[in-house]
Amino acid sequence: MEKAKVYFTKEISSEAVLKMYKVLNKELPGKVAVKVHSGEAGNKNFLKPEFFVPVVEYVKGTVVECNTAYGGARNTTAKHKKLINDHKWDSYFDVDILDAEEDLRLEIPNGKVIKYNLVGKNIENYDSMLVLVHFKGHAMGGYGGALKQLSIGVGSTAGKALQHSAGRTEKQEECWSPDKIAGVIEFKEAMADAALSVVDYFKGEIAYVACMANISVDCDCDGNAAPPCMKDIGILSSLDPVALDRACNDLIINSDDPGKTQLLERINKLSGYRTIEAAEELGIGTTDYELINVD
């Protein structure tokens, strides 16, 4: 497999997000779903909707989200719609909660841990996807990047429960119980399986842009997330989510910012890189990449 191309700029702006999409030279066909993280209530680190206006308008996309599997402001459609409004996503974009009504089952015959995934049935309304990533830490995944956006991010409530329980249950009220919750490695491999199902569904019609800004050890799903522990790094883009996640993590590892220690401790403690390894083993992409600087 030839090296994947990952593009990088130190510039962090709305215009840079669009520039980093354009450099991919990938025209997303048909109706485009733009996957974002809407940010849990109380979270101060999530990237605000206005930051993404130029790129969403350029692809003529619809912002999409999915309900969560934990107690909070986004675990039902009604609450999530209110949160979307509170965070002003619907002031800028058409917004679609993919699992507002029904789920769609995606088979994963070669999955390491789970053999099917559940996503919102509204995904059937889209021909391609632009995944907008906010790279940061995560209390269970170690880090949150492109692979997490594909897996947990696109999973319906039942799909999230399935991944968090390594296939033991589809019920959000059960997936956190001690006899159901996935082990550290199981969870990473289940996420890789779920990511594969979404990549296969869109048949390669996905592009990824990752913003390394507001980098906290906590995810945007945490309503009381720790403040950023590192300085902003830049924006990356790729057509390969494995290469993109590897490149983002390598920028953290190679950074001279002392704040990286806190983030790396979390990633390593939770075996975060196993998601990348498992995704590569499943054939989603490669960790052999070329980092190309963009002025």
PDB file of C-alpha atoms in Angstrom:
ATOM      1  CA  MET A   1       0.000   0.000   0.000  1.00  0.00           C
ATOM      2  CA  GLU A   2       1.379   3.410  -0.940  1.00  0.00           C
ATOM      3  CA  LYS A   3       1.776   6.089   1.674  1.00  0.00           C
ATOM      4  CA  ALA A   4      -1.362   7.964   2.592  1.00  0.00           C
ATOM      5  CA  LYS A   5      -1.312  11.714   2.115  1.00  0.00           C
ATOM      6  CA  VAL A   6      -2.009  13.817   5.193  1.00  0.00           C
ATOM      7  CA  TYR A   7      -2.025  17.581   4.754  1.00  0.00           C
ATOM      8  CA  PHE A   8      -1.101  20.015   7.527  1.00  0.00           C
ATOM      9  CA  THR A   9      -1.251  23.724   8.198  1.00  0.00           C
ATOM     10  CA  LYS A  10      -0.515  25.681  11.359  1.00  0.00           C
ATOM     11  CA  GLU A  11      -3.235  28.150  10.437  1.00  0.00           C
ATOM     12  CA  ILE A  12      -6.425  27.770  12.466  1.00  0.00           C
ATOM     13  CA  SER A  13      -9.372  29.634  11.015  1.00  0.00           C
ATOM     14  CA  SER A  14     -12.663  29.039   9.239  1.00  0.00           C
ATOM     15  CA  GLU A  15     -10.924  29.758   5.947  1.00  0.00           C
ATOM     16  CA  ALA A  16      -8.192  27.233   6.765  1.00  0.00           C
ATOM     17  CA  VAL A  17     -10.782  24.503   7.364  1.00  0.00           C
ATOM     18  CA  LEU A  18     -12.110  25.070   3.850  1.00  0.00           C
ATOM     19  CA  LYS A  19      -8.598  25.270   2.409  1.00  0.00           C
ATOM     20  CA  MET A  20      -7.679  21.947   3.989  1.00  0.00           C
ATOM     21  CA  TYR A  21     -10.752  20.311   2.504  1.00  0.00           C
ATOM     22  CA  LYS A  22     -10.038  21.739  -0.940  1.00  0.00           C
ATOM     23  CA  VAL A  23      -6.442  20.502  -0.927  1.00  0.00           C
ATOM     24  CA  LEU A  24      -7.771  16.939  -0.863  1.00  0.00           C
ATOM     25  CA  ASN A  25      -9.108  17.472  -4.398  1.00  0.00           C
ATOM     26  CA  LYS A  26     -12.086  15.328  -3.471  1.00  0.00           C
ATOM     27  CA  GLU A  27     -15.528  16.373  -4.654  1.00  0.00           C
ATOM     28  CA  LEU A  28     -18.054  14.705  -2.384  1.00  0.00           C
ATOM     29  CA  PRO A  29     -20.985  13.560  -4.521  1.00  0.00           C
ATOM     30  CA  GLY A  30     -24.707  14.004  -4.052  1.00  0.00           C
ATOM     31  CA  LYS A  31     -26.153  14.997  -0.716  1.00  0.00           C
ATOM     32  CA  VAL A  32     -23.372  15.488   1.812  1.00  0.00           C
ATOM     33  CA  ALA A  33     -23.683  14.654   5.517  1.00  0.00           C
ATOM     34  CA  VAL A  34     -21.303  16.772   7.596  1.00  0.00           C
ATOM     35  CA  LYS A  35     -20.515  14.983  10.857  1.00  0.00           C
ATOM     36  CA  VAL A  36     -19.691  17.310  13.745  1.00  0.00           C
ATOM     37  CA  HIS A  37     -19.585  17.065  17.519  1.00  0.00           C
ATOM     38  CA  SER A  38     -22.381  19.277  18.822  1.00  0.00           C
ATOM     39  CA  GLY A  39     -20.789  19.551  22.295  1.00  0.00           C
ATOM     40  CA  GLU A  40     -22.352  18.452  25.571  1.00  0.00           C
ATOM     41  CA  ALA A  41     -24.157  21.049  27.679  1.00  0.00           C
ATOM     42  CA  GLY A  42     -21.584  22.888  29.774  1.00  0.00           C
ATOM     43  CA  ASN A  43     -18.630  21.980  27.549  1.00  0.00           C
ATOM     44  CA  LYS A  44     -16.491  25.004  26.675  1.00  0.00           C
ATOM     45  CA  ASN A  45     -13.982  23.335  24.341  1.00  0.00           C
ATOM     46  CA  PHE A  46     -16.126  22.159  21.427  1.00  0.00           C
ATOM     47  CA  LEU A  47     -15.582  23.935  18.115  1.00  0.00           C
ATOM     48  CA  LYS A  48     -18.411  26.374  17.543  1.00  0.00           C
ATOM     49  CA  PRO A  49     -20.686  26.183  14.492  1.00  0.00           C
ATOM     50  CA  GLU A  50     -19.526  29.473  12.995  1.00  0.00           C
ATOM     51  CA  PHE A  51     -16.033  27.986  12.681  1.00  0.00           C
ATOM     52  CA  PHE A  52     -17.331  25.543  10.066  1.00  0.00           C
ATOM     53  CA  VAL A  53     -19.594  27.814   8.011  1.00  0.00           C
ATOM     54  CA  PRO A  54     -17.341  28.184   4.918  1.00  0.00           C
ATOM     55  CA  VAL A  55     -16.683  24.461   4.454  1.00  0.00           C
ATOM     56  CA  VAL A  56     -20.276  23.364   5.116  1.00  0.00           C
ATOM     57  CA  GLU A  57     -21.576  25.960   2.672  1.00  0.00           C
ATOM     58  CA  TYR A  58     -18.973  24.930   0.096  1.00  0.00           C
ATOM     59  CA  VAL A  59     -20.066  21.275   0.075  1.00  0.00           C
ATOM     60  CA  LYS A  60     -23.731  22.289   0.424  1.00  0.00           C
ATOM     61  CA  GLY A  61     -23.874  19.943   3.385  1.00  0.00           C
ATOM     62  CA  THR A  62     -26.309  19.087   6.135  1.00  0.00           C
ATOM     63  CA  VAL A  63     -24.853  18.907   9.630  1.00  0.00           C
ATOM     64  CA  VAL A  64     -25.583  15.509  11.169  1.00  0.00           C
ATOM     65  CA  GLU A  65     -25.379  14.203  14.712  1.00  0.00           C
ATOM     66  CA  CYS A  66     -26.554  11.144  16.664  1.00  0.00           C
ATOM     67  CA  ASN A  67     -27.967  10.724  20.135  1.00  0.00           C
ATOM     68  CA  THR A  68     -25.740   9.578  22.993  1.00  0.00           C
ATOM     69  CA  ALA A  69     -25.884   6.520  25.246  1.00  0.00           C
ATOM     70  CA  TYR A  70     -25.192   8.280  28.545  1.00  0.00           C
ATOM     71  CA  GLY A  71     -27.235  10.605  30.697  1.00  0.00           C
ATOM     72  CA  GLY A  72     -26.874  14.190  29.565  1.00  0.00           C
ATOM     73  CA  ALA A  73     -28.366  16.770  27.247  1.00  0.00           C
ATOM     74  CA  ARG A  74     -28.135  14.655  24.081  1.00  0.00           C
ATOM     75  CA  ASN A  75     -29.445  11.151  24.860  1.00  0.00           C
ATOM     76  CA  THR A  76     -32.934  11.749  23.473  1.00  0.00           C
ATOM     77  CA  THR A  77     -33.928  13.451  20.257  1.00  0.00           C
ATOM     78  CA  ALA A  78     -35.959  16.122  22.060  1.00  0.00           C
ATOM     79  CA  LYS A  79     -33.092  17.044  24.397  1.00  0.00           C
ATOM     80  CA  HIS A  80     -30.540  16.896  21.599  1.00  0.00           C
ATOM     81  CA  LYS A  81     -32.595  19.245  19.432  1.00  0.00           C
ATOM     82  CA  LYS A  82     -32.736  21.732  22.289  1.00  0.00           C
ATOM     83  CA  LEU A  83     -28.960  21.461  22.760  1.00  0.00           C
ATOM     84  CA  ILE A  84     -28.454  21.959  19.004  1.00  0.00           C
ATOM     85  CA  ASN A  85     -30.491  25.130  19.325  1.00  0.00           C
ATOM     86  CA  ASP A  86     -28.741  26.278  22.515  1.00  0.00           C
ATOM     87  CA  HIS A  87     -25.348  25.863  20.803  1.00  0.00           C
ATOM     88  CA  LYS A  88     -26.713  27.653  17.706  1.00  0.00           C
ATOM     89  CA  TRP A  89     -25.940  24.896  15.190  1.00  0.00           C
ATOM     90  CA  ASP A  90     -29.385  25.357  13.673  1.00  0.00           C
ATOM     91  CA  SER A  91     -28.794  29.087  13.343  1.00  0.00           C
ATOM     92  CA  TYR A  92     -26.189  28.355  10.683  1.00  0.00           C
ATOM     93  CA  PHE A  93     -27.089  24.989   9.169  1.00  0.00           C
ATOM     94  CA  ASP A  94     -29.765  22.464   8.416  1.00  0.00           C
ATOM     95  CA  VAL A  95     -29.273  19.832  11.131  1.00  0.00           C
ATOM     96  CA  ASP A  96     -30.321  16.190  11.021  1.00  0.00           C
ATOM     97  CA  ILE A  97     -30.227  13.865  14.027  1.00  0.00           C
ATOM     98  CA  LEU A  98     -29.682  10.621  12.159  1.00  0.00           C
ATOM     99  CA  ASP A  99     -31.251   8.312  14.743  1.00  0.00           C
ATOM    100  CA  ALA A 100     -34.193  10.581  15.549  1.00  0.00           C
ATOM    101  CA  GLU A 101     -36.663   7.845  14.621  1.00  0.00           C
ATOM    102  CA  GLU A 102     -35.096   4.570  13.525  1.00  0.00           C
ATOM    103  CA  ASP A 103     -31.817   2.654  13.303  1.00  0.00           C
ATOM    104  CA  LEU A 104     -30.117   1.025  10.333  1.00  0.00           C
ATOM    105  CA  ARG A 105     -28.153  -2.202  10.803  1.00  0.00           C
ATOM    106  CA  LEU A 106     -24.767  -2.425   9.060  1.00  0.00           C
ATOM    107  CA  GLU A 107     -23.200  -5.878   8.932  1.00  0.00           C
ATOM    108  CA  ILE A 108     -19.527  -6.375   9.851  1.00  0.00           C
ATOM    109  CA  PRO A 109     -18.826 -10.028   8.976  1.00  0.00           C
ATOM    110  CA  ASN A 110     -15.097  -9.682   9.609  1.00  0.00           C
ATOM    111  CA  GLY A 111     -15.416  -7.578  12.762  1.00  0.00           C
ATOM    112  CA  LYS A 112     -12.967  -8.275  15.551  1.00  0.00           C
ATOM    113  CA  VAL A 113     -15.488  -7.749  18.355  1.00  0.00           C
ATOM    114  CA  ILE A 114     -18.874  -6.775  16.931  1.00  0.00           C
ATOM    115  CA  LYS A 115     -20.431  -8.315  13.828  1.00  0.00           C
ATOM    116  CA  TYR A 116     -22.880  -5.514  13.107  1.00  0.00           C
ATOM    117  CA  ASN A 117     -23.277  -1.834  13.877  1.00  0.00           C
ATOM    118  CA  LEU A 118     -26.353   0.330  14.377  1.00  0.00           C
ATOM    119  CA  VAL A 119     -26.482   3.829  12.920  1.00  0.00           C
ATOM    120  CA  GLY A 120     -29.277   6.316  12.411  1.00  0.00           C
ATOM    121  CA  LYS A 121     -31.527   5.312   9.529  1.00  0.00           C
ATOM    122  CA  ASN A 122     -31.445   8.864   8.177  1.00  0.00           C
ATOM    123  CA  ILE A 123     -27.941   8.092   6.915  1.00  0.00           C
ATOM    124  CA  GLU A 124     -29.723   6.576   3.926  1.00  0.00           C
ATOM    125  CA  ASN A 125     -30.564  10.123   2.798  1.00  0.00           C
ATOM    126  CA  TYR A 126     -26.903  10.928   2.104  1.00  0.00           C
ATOM    127  CA  ASP A 127     -24.474   9.979  -0.654  1.00  0.00           C
ATOM    128  CA  SER A 128     -21.220  11.055   1.020  1.00  0.00           C
ATOM    129  CA  MET A 129     -19.829  12.384   4.267  1.00  0.00           C
ATOM    130  CA  LEU A 130     -17.465  15.103   5.421  1.00  0.00           C
ATOM    131  CA  VAL A 131     -16.116  14.232   8.869  1.00  0.00           C
ATOM    132  CA  LEU A 132     -15.090  17.325  10.843  1.00  0.00           C
ATOM    133  CA  VAL A 133     -12.884  16.211  13.699  1.00  0.00           C
ATOM    134  CA  HIS A 134     -11.985  18.038  16.889  1.00  0.00           C
ATOM    135  CA  PHE A 135      -8.909  16.184  18.102  1.00  0.00           C
ATOM    136  CA  LYS A 136      -8.710  15.884  21.898  1.00  0.00           C
ATOM    137  CA  GLY A 137      -8.497  13.357  24.698  1.00  0.00           C
ATOM    138  CA  HIS A 138     -11.276  11.014  25.760  1.00  0.00           C
ATOM    139  CA  ALA A 139     -12.108   9.387  29.096  1.00  0.00           C
ATOM    140  CA  MET A 140     -12.663   5.955  27.536  1.00  0.00           C
ATOM    141  CA  GLY A 141     -11.096   6.048  24.071  1.00  0.00           C
ATOM    142  CA  GLY A 142      -7.891   7.749  25.202  1.00  0.00           C
ATOM    143  CA  TYR A 143      -8.208  10.215  22.372  1.00  0.00           C
ATOM    144  CA  GLY A 144     -10.981  11.354  20.061  1.00  0.00           C
ATOM    145  CA  GLY A 145     -10.215  11.622  16.360  1.00  0.00           C
ATOM    146  CA  ALA A 146     -11.541  10.584  12.961  1.00  0.00           C
ATOM    147  CA  LEU A 147     -12.037   6.923  13.874  1.00  0.00           C
ATOM    148  CA  LYS A 148     -14.109   7.866  16.909  1.00  0.00           C
ATOM    149  CA  GLN A 149     -16.250  10.207  14.803  1.00  0.00           C
ATOM    150  CA  LEU A 150     -16.942   7.330  12.417  1.00  0.00           C
ATOM    151  CA  SER A 151     -17.697   4.816  15.158  1.00  0.00           C
ATOM    152  CA  ILE A 152     -19.171   6.316  18.318  1.00  0.00           C
ATOM    153  CA  GLY A 153     -20.008   9.531  16.473  1.00  0.00           C
ATOM    154  CA  VAL A 154     -22.109   7.961  13.728  1.00  0.00           C
ATOM    155  CA  GLY A 155     -23.501   5.193  15.927  1.00  0.00           C
ATOM    156  CA  SER A 156     -27.083   5.555  17.065  1.00  0.00           C
ATOM    157  CA  THR A 157     -27.835   5.343  20.782  1.00  0.00           C
ATOM    158  CA  ALA A 158     -28.168   1.571  20.355  1.00  0.00           C
ATOM    159  CA  GLY A 159     -25.009   1.473  18.251  1.00  0.00           C
ATOM    160  CA  LYS A 160     -23.071   3.337  20.909  1.00  0.00           C
ATOM    161  CA  ALA A 161     -24.341   0.893  23.526  1.00  0.00           C
ATOM    162  CA  LEU A 162     -23.306  -1.982  21.283  1.00  0.00           C
ATOM    163  CA  GLN A 163     -19.772  -0.623  20.969  1.00  0.00           C
ATOM    164  CA  HIS A 164     -19.397   0.274  24.644  1.00  0.00           C
ATOM    165  CA  SER A 165     -20.539  -3.208  25.623  1.00  0.00           C
ATOM    166  CA  ALA A 166     -18.521  -5.053  22.962  1.00  0.00           C
ATOM    167  CA  GLY A 167     -21.742  -6.440  21.504  1.00  0.00           C
ATOM    168  CA  ARG A 168     -23.356  -7.550  24.772  1.00  0.00           C
ATOM    169  CA  THR A 169     -26.326  -5.175  24.616  1.00  0.00           C
ATOM    170  CA  GLU A 170     -28.009  -2.524  22.492  1.00  0.00           C
ATOM    171  CA  LYS A 171     -29.660  -0.858  25.497  1.00  0.00           C
ATOM    172  CA  GLN A 172     -28.191   2.357  26.867  1.00  0.00           C
ATOM    173  CA  GLU A 173     -29.441   1.558  30.375  1.00  0.00           C
ATOM    174  CA  GLU A 174     -27.476  -1.718  30.347  1.00  0.00           C
ATOM    175  CA  CYS A 175     -24.238  -0.941  28.528  1.00  0.00           C
ATOM    176  CA  TRP A 176     -22.556   0.691  31.540  1.00  0.00           C
ATOM    177  CA  SER A 177     -23.233  -2.163  33.980  1.00  0.00           C
ATOM    178  CA  PRO A 178     -20.121  -4.089  35.157  1.00  0.00           C
ATOM    179  CA  ASP A 179     -21.229  -7.309  33.487  1.00  0.00           C
ATOM    180  CA  LYS A 180     -21.801  -5.609  30.126  1.00  0.00           C
ATOM    181  CA  ILE A 181     -19.229  -2.864  29.658  1.00  0.00           C
ATOM    182  CA  ALA A 182     -16.372  -3.610  27.291  1.00  0.00           C
ATOM    183  CA  GLY A 183     -12.796  -4.111  28.411  1.00  0.00           C
ATOM    184  CA  VAL A 184     -10.180  -1.526  27.457  1.00  0.00           C
ATOM    185  CA  ILE A 185      -8.956  -3.365  24.353  1.00  0.00           C
ATOM    186  CA  GLU A 186     -12.399  -4.715  23.429  1.00  0.00           C
ATOM    187  CA  PHE A 187     -13.779  -1.206  23.260  1.00  0.00           C
ATOM    188  CA  LYS A 188     -11.006   0.045  20.966  1.00  0.00           C
ATOM    189  CA  GLU A 189     -11.494  -2.894  18.628  1.00  0.00           C
ATOM    190  CA  ALA A 190     -15.273  -2.481  18.656  1.00  0.00           C
ATOM    191  CA  MET A 191     -14.793   1.149  17.617  1.00  0.00           C
ATOM    192  CA  ALA A 192     -12.555   0.037  14.757  1.00  0.00           C
ATOM    193  CA  ASP A 193     -15.216  -2.464  13.669  1.00  0.00           C
ATOM    194  CA  ALA A 194     -17.906   0.216  13.730  1.00  0.00           C
ATOM    195  CA  ALA A 195     -15.703   2.652  11.812  1.00  0.00           C
ATOM    196  CA  LEU A 196     -15.249  -0.001   9.122  1.00  0.00           C
ATOM    197  CA  SER A 197     -19.015  -0.361   8.741  1.00  0.00           C
ATOM    198  CA  VAL A 198     -19.437   3.363   8.013  1.00  0.00           C
ATOM    199  CA  VAL A 199     -16.462   3.505   5.625  1.00  0.00           C
ATOM    200  CA  ASP A 200     -17.870   0.525   3.741  1.00  0.00           C
ATOM    201  CA  TYR A 201     -21.349   2.060   3.678  1.00  0.00           C
ATOM    202  CA  PHE A 202     -20.137   5.193   1.889  1.00  0.00           C
ATOM    203  CA  LYS A 203     -17.793   3.225  -0.402  1.00  0.00           C
ATOM    204  CA  GLY A 204     -14.916   5.655  -0.020  1.00  0.00           C
ATOM    205  CA  GLU A 205     -16.972   8.819  -0.470  1.00  0.00           C
ATOM    206  CA  ILE A 206     -15.725  10.357   2.798  1.00  0.00           C
ATOM    207  CA  ALA A 207     -13.255  13.163   3.480  1.00  0.00           C
ATOM    208  CA  TYR A 208     -11.761  14.119   6.841  1.00  0.00           C
ATOM    209  CA  VAL A 209     -10.588  17.435   8.319  1.00  0.00           C
ATOM    210  CA  ALA A 210      -9.131  17.441  11.843  1.00  0.00           C
ATOM    211  CA  CYS A 211      -8.721  20.574  13.950  1.00  0.00           C
ATOM    212  CA  MET A 212      -6.078  20.393  16.671  1.00  0.00           C
ATOM    213  CA  ALA A 213      -7.287  23.308  18.768  1.00  0.00           C
ATOM    214  CA  ASN A 214      -8.687  23.556  22.302  1.00  0.00           C
ATOM    215  CA  ILE A 215      -6.849  20.311  23.043  1.00  0.00           C
ATOM    216  CA  SER A 216      -8.104  18.989  26.377  1.00  0.00           C
ATOM    217  CA  VAL A 217      -7.624  15.574  27.970  1.00  0.00           C
ATOM    218  CA  ASP A 218     -11.433  15.374  27.950  1.00  0.00           C
ATOM    219  CA  CYS A 219     -13.871  14.961  25.090  1.00  0.00           C
ATOM    220  CA  ASP A 220     -16.516  17.447  23.993  1.00  0.00           C
ATOM    221  CA  CYS A 221     -19.038  14.960  25.418  1.00  0.00           C
ATOM    222  CA  ASP A 222     -17.892  15.984  28.926  1.00  0.00           C
ATOM    223  CA  GLY A 223     -19.991  18.819  30.312  1.00  0.00           C
ATOM    224  CA  ASN A 224     -17.282  19.609  32.838  1.00  0.00           C
ATOM    225  CA  ALA A 225     -14.216  19.040  30.659  1.00  0.00           C
ATOM    226  CA  ALA A 226     -10.767  20.127  31.760  1.00  0.00           C
ATOM    227  CA  PRO A 227      -9.465  23.254  30.026  1.00  0.00           C
ATOM    228  CA  PRO A 228      -7.027  22.800  27.138  1.00  0.00           C
ATOM    229  CA  CYS A 229      -3.696  21.336  28.258  1.00  0.00           C
ATOM    230  CA  MET A 230      -1.711  22.233  25.140  1.00  0.00           C
ATOM    231  CA  LYS A 231      -1.358  25.109  22.718  1.00  0.00           C
ATOM    232  CA  ASP A 232      -3.200  24.844  19.425  1.00  0.00           C
ATOM    233  CA  ILE A 233      -1.292  22.907  16.760  1.00  0.00           C
ATOM    234  CA  GLY A 234      -3.088  23.294  13.441  1.00  0.00           C
ATOM    235  CA  ILE A 235      -5.462  21.648  10.982  1.00  0.00           C
ATOM    236  CA  LEU A 236      -4.940  18.371   9.128  1.00  0.00           C
ATOM    237  CA  SER A 237      -6.874  16.660   6.356  1.00  0.00           C
ATOM    238  CA  SER A 238      -6.801  13.315   4.599  1.00  0.00           C
ATOM    239  CA  LEU A 239      -8.877  10.755   2.763  1.00  0.00           C
ATOM    240  CA  ASP A 240      -7.500   8.108   5.145  1.00  0.00           C
ATOM    241  CA  PRO A 241      -8.840   8.234   8.735  1.00  0.00           C
ATOM    242  CA  VAL A 242      -6.173   5.834  10.041  1.00  0.00           C
ATOM    243  CA  ALA A 243      -3.341   7.956   8.676  1.00  0.00           C
ATOM    244  CA  LEU A 244      -5.042  11.113   9.913  1.00  0.00           C
ATOM    245  CA  ASP A 245      -5.407   9.816  13.483  1.00  0.00           C
ATOM    246  CA  ARG A 246      -1.825   8.535  13.467  1.00  0.00           C
ATOM    247  CA  ALA A 247      -0.537  11.891  12.219  1.00  0.00           C
ATOM    248  CA  CYS A 248      -2.488  13.833  14.869  1.00  0.00           C
ATOM    249  CA  ASN A 249      -1.138  11.592  17.600  1.00  0.00           C
ATOM    250  CA  ASP A 250       2.396  11.861  16.231  1.00  0.00           C
ATOM    251  CA  LEU A 251       2.165  15.647  16.382  1.00  0.00           C
ATOM    252  CA  ILE A 252       1.292  15.335  20.066  1.00  0.00           C
ATOM    253  CA  ILE A 253       4.134  12.876  20.730  1.00  0.00           C
ATOM    254  CA  ASN A 254       6.684  15.045  18.921  1.00  0.00           C
ATOM    255  CA  SER A 255       5.486  18.334  20.394  1.00  0.00           C
ATOM    256  CA  ASP A 256       7.742  20.296  22.734  1.00  0.00           C
ATOM    257  CA  ASP A 257       4.680  21.524  24.645  1.00  0.00           C
ATOM    258  CA  PRO A 258       4.982  20.258  28.257  1.00  0.00           C
ATOM    259  CA  GLY A 259       1.194  19.993  28.419  1.00  0.00           C
ATOM    260  CA  LYS A 260       1.387  16.903  26.220  1.00  0.00           C
ATOM    261  CA  THR A 261       2.383  14.787  29.236  1.00  0.00           C
ATOM    262  CA  GLN A 262      -1.136  14.913  30.660  1.00  0.00           C
ATOM    263  CA  LEU A 263      -2.726  13.918  27.353  1.00  0.00           C
ATOM    264  CA  LEU A 264      -0.222  11.146  26.588  1.00  0.00           C
ATOM    265  CA  GLU A 265      -0.743   9.662  30.047  1.00  0.00           C
ATOM    266  CA  ARG A 266      -4.455   9.360  29.336  1.00  0.00           C
ATOM    267  CA  ILE A 267      -3.956   7.905  25.848  1.00  0.00           C
ATOM    268  CA  ASN A 268      -1.385   5.361  27.005  1.00  0.00           C
ATOM    269  CA  LYS A 269      -3.289   4.347  30.125  1.00  0.00           C
ATOM    270  CA  LEU A 270      -6.345   3.565  28.003  1.00  0.00           C
ATOM    271  CA  SER A 271      -4.416   1.885  25.142  1.00  0.00           C
ATOM    272  CA  GLY A 272      -5.795   4.544  22.802  1.00  0.00           C
ATOM    273  CA  TYR A 273      -3.545   3.616  19.904  1.00  0.00           C
ATOM    274  CA  ARG A 274      -5.167   0.159  19.717  1.00  0.00           C
ATOM    275  CA  THR A 275      -8.052   1.752  17.789  1.00  0.00           C
ATOM    276  CA  ILE A 276      -5.599   2.858  15.098  1.00  0.00           C
ATOM    277  CA  GLU A 277      -3.862  -0.523  15.022  1.00  0.00           C
ATOM    278  CA  ALA A 278      -7.137  -2.437  14.782  1.00  0.00           C
ATOM    279  CA  ALA A 279      -8.453  -0.135  12.058  1.00  0.00           C
ATOM    280  CA  GLU A 280      -5.306  -0.707  10.023  1.00  0.00           C
ATOM    281  CA  GLU A 281      -5.612  -4.467  10.508  1.00  0.00           C
ATOM    282  CA  LEU A 282      -9.202  -4.266   9.237  1.00  0.00           C
ATOM    283  CA  GLY A 283      -8.019  -2.510   6.082  1.00  0.00           C
ATOM    284  CA  ILE A 284      -9.628   0.864   6.742  1.00  0.00           C
ATOM    285  CA  GLY A 285      -6.355   2.659   6.041  1.00  0.00           C
ATOM    286  CA  THR A 286      -2.657   2.764   6.762  1.00  0.00           C
ATOM    287  CA  THR A 287      -0.348   4.288   9.375  1.00  0.00           C
ATOM    288  CA  ASP A 288       2.284   4.746   6.665  1.00  0.00           C
ATOM    289  CA  TYR A 289       1.719   8.353   5.739  1.00  0.00           C
ATOM    290  CA  GLU A 290       3.379  11.409   4.218  1.00  0.00           C
ATOM    291  CA  LEU A 291       2.788  14.709   6.035  1.00  0.00           C
ATOM    292  CA  ILE A 292       2.493  17.505   3.486  1.00  0.00           C
ATOM    293  CA  ASN A 293       2.738  21.103   4.688  1.00  0.00           C
ATOM    294  CA  VAL A 294       0.242  23.537   3.198  1.00  0.00           C
ATOM    295  CA  ASP A 295       0.985  27.254   3.200  1.00  0.00           C
TER     296      ASP A 295
END
